[in-house]
Tab-separated table of C-alpha atoms in Angstrom:
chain	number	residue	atom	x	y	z
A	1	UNK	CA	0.000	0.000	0.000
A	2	UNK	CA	1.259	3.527	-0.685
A	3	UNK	CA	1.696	6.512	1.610
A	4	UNK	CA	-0.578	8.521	-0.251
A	5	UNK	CA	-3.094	7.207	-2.576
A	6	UNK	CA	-5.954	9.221	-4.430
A	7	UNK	CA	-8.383	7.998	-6.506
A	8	UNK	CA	-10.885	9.526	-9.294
A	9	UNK	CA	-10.843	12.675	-7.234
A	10	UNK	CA	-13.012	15.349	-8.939
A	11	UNK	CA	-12.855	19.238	-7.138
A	12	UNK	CA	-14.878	21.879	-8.532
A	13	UNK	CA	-14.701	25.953	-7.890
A	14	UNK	CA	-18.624	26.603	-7.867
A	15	UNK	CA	-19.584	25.084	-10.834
A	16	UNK	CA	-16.068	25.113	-12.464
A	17	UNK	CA	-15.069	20.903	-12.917
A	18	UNK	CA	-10.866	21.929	-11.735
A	19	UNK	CA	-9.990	18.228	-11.357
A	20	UNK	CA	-11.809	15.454	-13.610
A	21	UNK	CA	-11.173	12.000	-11.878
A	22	UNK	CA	-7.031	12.188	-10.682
A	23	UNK	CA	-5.666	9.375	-9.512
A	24	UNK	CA	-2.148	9.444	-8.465
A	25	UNK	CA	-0.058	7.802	-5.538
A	26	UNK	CA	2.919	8.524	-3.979
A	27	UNK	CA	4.947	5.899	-2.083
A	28	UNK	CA	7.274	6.687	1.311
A	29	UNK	CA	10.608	7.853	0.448
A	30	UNK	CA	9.448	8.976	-3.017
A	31	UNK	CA	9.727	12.138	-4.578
A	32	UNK	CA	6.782	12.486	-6.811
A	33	UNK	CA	6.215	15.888	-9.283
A	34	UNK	CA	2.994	16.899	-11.089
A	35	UNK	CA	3.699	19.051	-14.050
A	36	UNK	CA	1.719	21.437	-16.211
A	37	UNK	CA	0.567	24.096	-17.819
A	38	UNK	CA	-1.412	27.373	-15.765
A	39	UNK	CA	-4.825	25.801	-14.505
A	40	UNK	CA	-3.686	22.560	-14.892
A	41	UNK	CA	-5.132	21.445	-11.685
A	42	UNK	CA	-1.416	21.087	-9.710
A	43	UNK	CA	-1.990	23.689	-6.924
A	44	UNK	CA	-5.577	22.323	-6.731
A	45	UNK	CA	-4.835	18.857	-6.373
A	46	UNK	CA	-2.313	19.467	-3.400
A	47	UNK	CA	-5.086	21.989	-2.002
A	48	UNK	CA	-7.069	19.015	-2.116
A	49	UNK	CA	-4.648	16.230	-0.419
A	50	UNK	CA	-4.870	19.248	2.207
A	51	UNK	CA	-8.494	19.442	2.688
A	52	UNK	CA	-8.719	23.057	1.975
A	53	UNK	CA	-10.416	22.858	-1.450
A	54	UNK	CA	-12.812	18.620	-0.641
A	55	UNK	CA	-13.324	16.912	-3.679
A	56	UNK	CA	-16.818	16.315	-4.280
A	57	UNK	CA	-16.228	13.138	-5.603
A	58	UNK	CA	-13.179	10.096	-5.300
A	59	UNK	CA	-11.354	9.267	-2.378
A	60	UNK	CA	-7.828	10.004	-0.802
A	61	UNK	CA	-6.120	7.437	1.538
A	62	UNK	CA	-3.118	8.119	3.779
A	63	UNK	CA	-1.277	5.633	5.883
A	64	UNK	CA	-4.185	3.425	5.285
A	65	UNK	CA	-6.704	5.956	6.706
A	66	UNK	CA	-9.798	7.342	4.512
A	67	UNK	CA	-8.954	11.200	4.997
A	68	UNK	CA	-11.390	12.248	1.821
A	69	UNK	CA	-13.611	14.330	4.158
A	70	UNK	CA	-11.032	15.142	7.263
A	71	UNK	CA	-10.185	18.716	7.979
A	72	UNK	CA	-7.373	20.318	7.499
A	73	UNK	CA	-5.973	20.972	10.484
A	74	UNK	CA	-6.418	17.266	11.245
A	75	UNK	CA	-4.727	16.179	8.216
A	76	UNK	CA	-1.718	18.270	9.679
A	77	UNK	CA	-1.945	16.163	12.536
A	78	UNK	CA	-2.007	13.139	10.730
A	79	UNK	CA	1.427	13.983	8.733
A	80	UNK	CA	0.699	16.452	5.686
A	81	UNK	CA	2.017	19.483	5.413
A	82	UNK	CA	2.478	22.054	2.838
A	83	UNK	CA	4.521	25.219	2.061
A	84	UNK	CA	1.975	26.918	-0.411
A	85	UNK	CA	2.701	28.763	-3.460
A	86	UNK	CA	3.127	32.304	-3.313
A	87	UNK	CA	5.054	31.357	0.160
A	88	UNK	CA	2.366	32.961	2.092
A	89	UNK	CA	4.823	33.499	5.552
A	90	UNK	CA	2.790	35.798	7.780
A	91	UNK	CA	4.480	39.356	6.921
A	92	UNK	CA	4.822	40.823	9.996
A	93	UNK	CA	5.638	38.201	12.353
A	94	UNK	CA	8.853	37.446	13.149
A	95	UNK	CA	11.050	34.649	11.667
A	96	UNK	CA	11.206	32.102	14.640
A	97	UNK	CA	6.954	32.937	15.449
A	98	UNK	CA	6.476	31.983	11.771
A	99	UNK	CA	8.192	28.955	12.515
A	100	UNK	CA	6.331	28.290	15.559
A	101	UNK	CA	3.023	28.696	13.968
A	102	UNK	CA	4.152	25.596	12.028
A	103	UNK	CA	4.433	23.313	15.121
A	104	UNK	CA	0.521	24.771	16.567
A	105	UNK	CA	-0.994	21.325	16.220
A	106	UNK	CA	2.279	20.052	18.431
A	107	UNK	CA	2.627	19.921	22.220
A	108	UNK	CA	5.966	18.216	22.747
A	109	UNK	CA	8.209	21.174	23.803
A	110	UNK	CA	11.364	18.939	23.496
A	111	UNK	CA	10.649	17.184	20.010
A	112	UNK	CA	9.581	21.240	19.212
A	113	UNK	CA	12.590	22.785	19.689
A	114	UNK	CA	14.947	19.881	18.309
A	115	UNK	CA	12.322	20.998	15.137
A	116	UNK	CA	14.066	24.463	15.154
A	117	UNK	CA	17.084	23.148	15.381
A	118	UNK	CA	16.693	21.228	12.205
A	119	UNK	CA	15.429	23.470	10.423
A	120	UNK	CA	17.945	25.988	11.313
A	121	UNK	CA	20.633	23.591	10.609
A	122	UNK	CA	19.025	23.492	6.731
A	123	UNK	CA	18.454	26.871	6.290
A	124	UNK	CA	20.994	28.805	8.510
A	125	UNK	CA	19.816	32.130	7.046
A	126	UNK	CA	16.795	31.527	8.890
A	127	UNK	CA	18.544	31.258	12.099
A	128	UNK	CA	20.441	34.941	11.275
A	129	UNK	CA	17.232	36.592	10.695
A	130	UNK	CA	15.335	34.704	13.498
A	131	UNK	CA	14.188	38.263	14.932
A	132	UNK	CA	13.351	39.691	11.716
A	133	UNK	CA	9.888	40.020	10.468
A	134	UNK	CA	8.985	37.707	7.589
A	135	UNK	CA	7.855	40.341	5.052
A	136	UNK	CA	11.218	42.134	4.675
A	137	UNK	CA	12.948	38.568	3.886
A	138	UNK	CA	13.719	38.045	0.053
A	139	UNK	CA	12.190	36.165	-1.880
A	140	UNK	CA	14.266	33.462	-1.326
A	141	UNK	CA	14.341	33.858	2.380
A	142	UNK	CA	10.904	33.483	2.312
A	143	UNK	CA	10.779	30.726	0.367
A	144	UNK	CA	13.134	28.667	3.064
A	145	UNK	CA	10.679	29.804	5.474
A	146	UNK	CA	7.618	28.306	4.068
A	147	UNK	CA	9.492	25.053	4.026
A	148	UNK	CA	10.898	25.440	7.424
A	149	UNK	CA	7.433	26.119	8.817
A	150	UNK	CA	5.618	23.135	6.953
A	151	UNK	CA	8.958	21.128	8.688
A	152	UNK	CA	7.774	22.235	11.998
A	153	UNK	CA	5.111	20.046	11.941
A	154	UNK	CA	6.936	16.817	11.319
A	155	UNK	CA	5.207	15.843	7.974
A	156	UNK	CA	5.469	12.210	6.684
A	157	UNK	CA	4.862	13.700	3.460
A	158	UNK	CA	5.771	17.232	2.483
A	159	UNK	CA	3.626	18.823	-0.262
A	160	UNK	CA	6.070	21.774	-2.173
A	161	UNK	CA	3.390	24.101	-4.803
A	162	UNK	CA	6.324	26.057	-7.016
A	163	UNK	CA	9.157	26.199	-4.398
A	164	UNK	CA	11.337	27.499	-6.994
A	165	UNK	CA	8.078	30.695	-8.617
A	166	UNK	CA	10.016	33.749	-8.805
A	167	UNK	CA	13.134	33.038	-7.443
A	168	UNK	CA	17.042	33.769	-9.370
A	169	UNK	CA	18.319	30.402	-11.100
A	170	UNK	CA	21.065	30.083	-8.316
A	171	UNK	CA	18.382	30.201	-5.287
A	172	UNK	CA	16.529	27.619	-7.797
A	173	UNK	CA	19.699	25.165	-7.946
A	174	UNK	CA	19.842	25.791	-3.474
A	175	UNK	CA	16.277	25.349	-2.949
A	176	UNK	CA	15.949	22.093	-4.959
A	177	UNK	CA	19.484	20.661	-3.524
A	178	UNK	CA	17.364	21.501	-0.286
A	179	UNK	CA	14.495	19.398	-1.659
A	180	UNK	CA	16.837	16.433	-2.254
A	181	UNK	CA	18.373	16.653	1.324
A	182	UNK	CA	15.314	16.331	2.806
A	183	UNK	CA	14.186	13.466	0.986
A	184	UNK	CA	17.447	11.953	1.317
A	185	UNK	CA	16.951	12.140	5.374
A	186	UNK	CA	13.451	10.334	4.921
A	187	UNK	CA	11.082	12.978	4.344
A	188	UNK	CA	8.300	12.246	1.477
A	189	UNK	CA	7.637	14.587	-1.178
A	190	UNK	CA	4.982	15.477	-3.788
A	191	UNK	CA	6.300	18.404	-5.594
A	192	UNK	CA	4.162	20.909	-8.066
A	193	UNK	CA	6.627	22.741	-10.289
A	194	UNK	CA	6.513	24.244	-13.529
A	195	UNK	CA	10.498	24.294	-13.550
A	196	UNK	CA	9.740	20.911	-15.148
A	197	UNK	CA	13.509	20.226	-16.352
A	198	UNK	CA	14.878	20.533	-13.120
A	199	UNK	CA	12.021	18.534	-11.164
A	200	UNK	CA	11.470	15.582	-13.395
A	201	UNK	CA	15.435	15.387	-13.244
A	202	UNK	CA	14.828	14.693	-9.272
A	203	UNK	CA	12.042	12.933	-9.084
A	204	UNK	CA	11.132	9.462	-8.643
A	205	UNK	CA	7.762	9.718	-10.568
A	206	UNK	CA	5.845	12.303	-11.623
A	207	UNK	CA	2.828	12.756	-13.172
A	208	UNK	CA	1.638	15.392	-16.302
A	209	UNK	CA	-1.933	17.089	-15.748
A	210	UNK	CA	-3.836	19.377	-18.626
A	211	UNK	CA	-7.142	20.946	-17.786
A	212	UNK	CA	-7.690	19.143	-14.399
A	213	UNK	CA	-6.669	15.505	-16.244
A	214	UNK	CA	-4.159	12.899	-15.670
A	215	UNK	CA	-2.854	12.639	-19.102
A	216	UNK	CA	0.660	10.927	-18.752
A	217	UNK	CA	2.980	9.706	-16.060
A	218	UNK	CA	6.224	7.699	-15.617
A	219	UNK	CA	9.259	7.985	-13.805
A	220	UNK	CA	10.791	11.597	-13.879
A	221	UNK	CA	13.505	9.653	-16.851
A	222	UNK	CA	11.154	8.677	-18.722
A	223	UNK	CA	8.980	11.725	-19.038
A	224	UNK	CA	11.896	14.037	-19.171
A	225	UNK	CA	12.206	11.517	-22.660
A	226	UNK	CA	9.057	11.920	-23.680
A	227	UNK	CA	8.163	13.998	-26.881
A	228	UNK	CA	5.024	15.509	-25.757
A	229	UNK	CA	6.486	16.749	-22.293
A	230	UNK	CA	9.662	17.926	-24.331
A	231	UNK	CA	7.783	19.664	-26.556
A	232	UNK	CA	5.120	21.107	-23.896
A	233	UNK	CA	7.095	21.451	-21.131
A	234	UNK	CA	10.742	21.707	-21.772
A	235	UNK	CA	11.352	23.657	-25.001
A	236	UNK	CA	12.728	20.734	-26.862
A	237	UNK	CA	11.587	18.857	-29.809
């Protein structure tokens, strides 16, 4: 059985159909990537995994446990996290309270601090600016915080929506490195990127979506082989 496993999930916006029966799993220790085009579905399908956007149809299983209709704040507890696109760190809070809004659901002081202390030992930057309020990081800054606050919360599996969006190709190449550390040191990830050269190269899997559809997958080798993800997705013929 995988970690994650979702099946025929459909999630609409009103009466907008944004996902039309997905069905993708991810196992532990993978790295898994959706790619796509804009309003592909990617951000919604993690949004989805999260509880904050239910599908109205289909069914998502994690560990074993039906957690279709759970909430999201329960499906933290259970071991997903996310660092959302945009980053979304709370402006004007400091660093380290930003961080500690990622460990709310947690109420182990001792296993929260050794937290910190792993994710300050990733991203020291985020140790040097531990006073500083979150909006006057750079954009890279803030992009290590998002991840460091998703970390707070221990995840079994880590969702990532466009870590690298925005971001100078040298903070892209440190920011996925980061990606494959953490994997490497046992965390699961299911990664939405539409950097899809660089994410299919570290992959395990991924998976292609076009208007809220499944329409290819393979392991990140084979699709970065592929001629329709070439063409589509990575400027190649």
């Amino acid at each position: 059985m995988a970690l994650l496993e979702v099946h025929n999930i459909n999630t609409f916006y009103g009466n907008i159909h944004a996902l039309r029966g997905v069905s993708i799993e991810v196992e532990e220790g993978e790295i898994v990537t959706l790619i796509g085009g804009n309003g592909a579905g990617k951000s919604t399908t993690l949004n989805t995994i999260s509880g904050i956007t239910p599908a109205r149809e289909g069914q998502i299983i994690f560990e074993g446990q039906d957690i279709t209709e759970t909430r999201p704040h329960e499906i933290v507890e259970k071991g997903i996290t996310q660092a959302p696109e945009g980053r979304r760190v709370f402006a004007r809070l400091t660093v380290r309270e930003n961080l500690d809004m990622g460990a709310y659901t947690r109420r182990d002081r001792d296993g929260i601090k050794e937290s910190l202390d792993a994710v300050y030992e990733i991203f020291p930057r985020l140790k040097e600016r531990e006073s500083q309020p979150g909006g006057t990081l750079s954009g890279g800054e803030q992009q290590m915080l998002a991840i460091g606050r998703a970390l707070m919360a221990q995840p079994r599996l880590l969702l990532l929506d466009e870590p690298s969006m925005g971001l100078a190709p040298i903070l892209v190449q440190e920011i996925f490195a980061t990606i494959e550390r953490l994997n490497e040191t046992g965390t699961t990830i299911l990664l939405v990127e539409q950097n899809a050269q660089v994410a299919l190269s570290i992959c395990n899997r991924g998976y292609v979506l076009q208007t809220g559809e499944i329409v290819l997958s393979g392991t990140g080798g084979e699709l970065l082989a592929n001629k329709m993800v070439r063409d589509a997705y990575l400027g190649a013929s």
